[in-house]
């Protein structure tokens, strides 16, 4: 049996104290009065996050990556066996488009775990926001192409 703890940190903005807590349980207790970097919304200091591994988004995306990779191998095996020969939709192309779309959204959401808002996450990419946007666009184009009547 394990005991887990929720860590609570206090920070001060303009003489007023606020608290932020981890959104995960841990069995590792840091020293009392230890310091963690906190990012907060200057317009609403009570809206804040802990910088670093404060959420399980990375683990979720890592699990999704392995699941999607496994499904790709299964679909590839079924494709070589001719299971999809009678289906008029390009299953492998559709799956690839779906994966690209999810990767683009996942990149943005993973960055969102380190900021206080989605807009701030997008702004933090700078010019590099083009990479997840291109993943999303390529994924959507591939999905639409595979589902269009031209393919049937």
Coordinates of C-alpha atoms in Angstrom, one line a residue:
X1 CA 0.0 0.0 0.0
X2 CA 1.3 3.4 -1.0
X3 CA 0.5 6.8 0.5
X4 CA 0.3 9.7 -1.9
X5 CA 0.3 13.4 -1.2
X6 CA -1.0 16.5 -2.9
X7 CA 1.6 19.3 -2.7
X8 CA 0.4 22.8 -2.0
X9 CA 2.6 25.8 -2.7
X10 CA 2.0 29.4 -1.6
X11 CA 3.1 32.4 -3.6
X12 CA 2.7 36.2 -3.1
X13 CA 1.6 38.8 -5.7
X14 CA 1.4 42.4 -4.7
X15 CA 1.3 41.6 -1.0
X16 CA -1.5 39.0 -1.4
X17 CA -1.0 35.3 -0.8
X18 CA -2.3 32.7 -3.2
X19 CA -2.0 28.9 -3.3
X20 CA -1.5 26.4 -6.1
X21 CA -1.5 22.6 -5.7
X22 CA -0.2 19.8 -7.8
X23 CA -2.8 18.0 -9.9
X24 CA -1.2 14.6 -9.3
X25 CA -0.4 12.6 -6.3
X26 CA 3.2 11.9 -5.3
X27 CA 4.9 9.7 -2.7
X28 CA 8.0 11.9 -2.7
X29 CA 7.7 14.8 -0.3
X30 CA 10.0 17.8 -0.9
X31 CA 11.6 19.6 1.9
X32 CA 9.4 22.1 3.8
X33 CA 9.7 25.6 2.4
X34 CA 11.1 24.2 -0.9
X35 CA 10.8 26.5 -3.9
X36 CA 9.0 25.8 -7.1
X37 CA 8.5 28.2 -10.0
X38 CA 4.9 29.3 -10.4
X39 CA 3.4 31.0 -13.5
X40 CA 0.3 33.1 -13.0
X41 CA -2.0 35.3 -15.0
X42 CA -1.0 38.9 -14.1
X43 CA -4.7 39.9 -14.6
X44 CA -5.9 37.1 -12.3
X45 CA -3.1 36.0 -10.0
X46 CA -5.3 33.2 -8.5
X47 CA -5.1 31.5 -11.9
X48 CA -1.7 29.7 -11.9
X49 CA 0.3 26.6 -12.6
X50 CA 3.4 25.0 -11.3
X51 CA 6.2 24.9 -13.9
X52 CA 7.6 21.5 -14.6
X53 CA 5.9 18.1 -14.2
X54 CA 2.7 19.4 -12.8
X55 CA 0.4 17.3 -15.0
X56 CA 0.1 13.9 -16.6
X57 CA -0.3 15.2 -20.1
X58 CA 3.1 13.9 -21.2
X59 CA 2.3 10.4 -19.9
X60 CA -1.2 10.5 -21.6
X61 CA 0.3 11.4 -24.9
X62 CA 3.1 8.9 -24.6
X63 CA 0.5 6.2 -23.9
X64 CA -1.6 7.4 -26.9
X65 CA 1.6 7.3 -29.1
X66 CA 2.2 3.6 -28.3
X67 CA -1.5 2.8 -28.7
X68 CA -1.6 4.5 -32.1
X69 CA 1.6 2.8 -33.2
X70 CA 0.2 -0.6 -32.2
X71 CA -3.0 0.0 -34.2
X72 CA -0.9 1.0 -37.2
X73 CA 0.9 -2.4 -37.1
X74 CA -2.4 -4.2 -36.7
X75 CA -4.0 -2.3 -39.6
X76 CA -0.9 -2.9 -41.7
X77 CA -1.1 -6.6 -41.1
X78 CA -4.9 -6.7 -41.9
X79 CA -4.2 -4.6 -45.1
X80 CA -1.6 -7.1 -46.3
X81 CA -4.0 -10.0 -45.6
X82 CA -6.5 -8.2 -47.9
X83 CA -9.2 -7.6 -45.2
X84 CA -9.8 -4.1 -46.5
X85 CA -10.0 -5.0 -50.2
X86 CA -13.8 -4.8 -50.4
X87 CA -13.9 -1.5 -48.5
X88 CA -13.9 1.6 -50.8
X89 CA -12.4 3.9 -48.2
X90 CA -8.6 4.0 -47.9
X91 CA -8.3 2.8 -44.3
X92 CA -4.5 3.2 -44.0
X93 CA -4.7 6.8 -45.5
X94 CA -7.6 7.7 -43.2
X95 CA -5.7 6.3 -40.2
X96 CA -2.5 8.3 -41.2
X97 CA -4.6 11.5 -41.5
X98 CA -6.2 10.9 -38.1
X99 CA -2.7 10.3 -36.5
X100 CA -1.3 13.5 -38.1
X101 CA -4.3 15.5 -36.9
X102 CA -3.9 14.1 -33.3
X103 CA -0.2 14.8 -33.3
X104 CA -0.8 18.5 -34.2
X105 CA -3.4 18.9 -31.5
X106 CA -1.3 17.0 -29.0
X107 CA 1.7 19.2 -29.5
X108 CA -0.4 22.3 -28.8
X109 CA -2.1 20.7 -25.8
X110 CA 1.2 19.5 -24.4
X111 CA 2.5 23.0 -24.5
X112 CA -0.7 24.2 -22.9
X113 CA 0.2 22.3 -19.7
X114 CA 3.1 24.7 -19.2
X115 CA 1.1 27.9 -19.5
X116 CA -2.0 29.4 -17.9
X117 CA -4.1 29.6 -21.1
X118 CA -4.4 28.1 -24.6
X119 CA -3.7 31.5 -26.2
X120 CA -0.6 31.9 -24.2
X121 CA 0.5 28.3 -25.2
X122 CA 0.0 29.2 -28.9
X123 CA 1.9 32.5 -28.5
X124 CA 4.8 30.7 -26.7
X125 CA 5.6 28.8 -29.9
X126 CA 6.4 31.9 -31.8
X127 CA 7.0 31.1 -35.5
X128 CA 7.3 27.4 -34.6
X129 CA 3.5 27.2 -34.2
X130 CA 3.5 26.5 -38.0
X131 CA 4.7 22.9 -37.2
X132 CA 1.6 21.7 -35.2
X133 CA -0.7 23.7 -37.6
X134 CA 0.8 21.9 -40.6
X135 CA 0.3 18.6 -38.9
X136 CA -3.4 19.5 -38.3
X137 CA -3.8 20.7 -41.9
X138 CA -2.1 17.7 -43.5
X139 CA -4.2 15.4 -41.3
X140 CA -7.4 17.1 -42.2
X141 CA -6.6 17.1 -45.9
X142 CA -5.7 13.4 -45.8
X143 CA -8.9 12.6 -43.9
X144 CA -11.1 14.6 -46.4
X145 CA -9.2 13.0 -49.3
X146 CA -9.7 9.5 -48.1
X147 CA -13.4 10.1 -47.4
X148 CA -14.2 11.9 -50.6
X149 CA -16.2 10.3 -53.4
X150 CA -13.2 10.7 -55.8
X151 CA -11.5 7.8 -53.9
X152 CA -14.5 5.5 -54.2

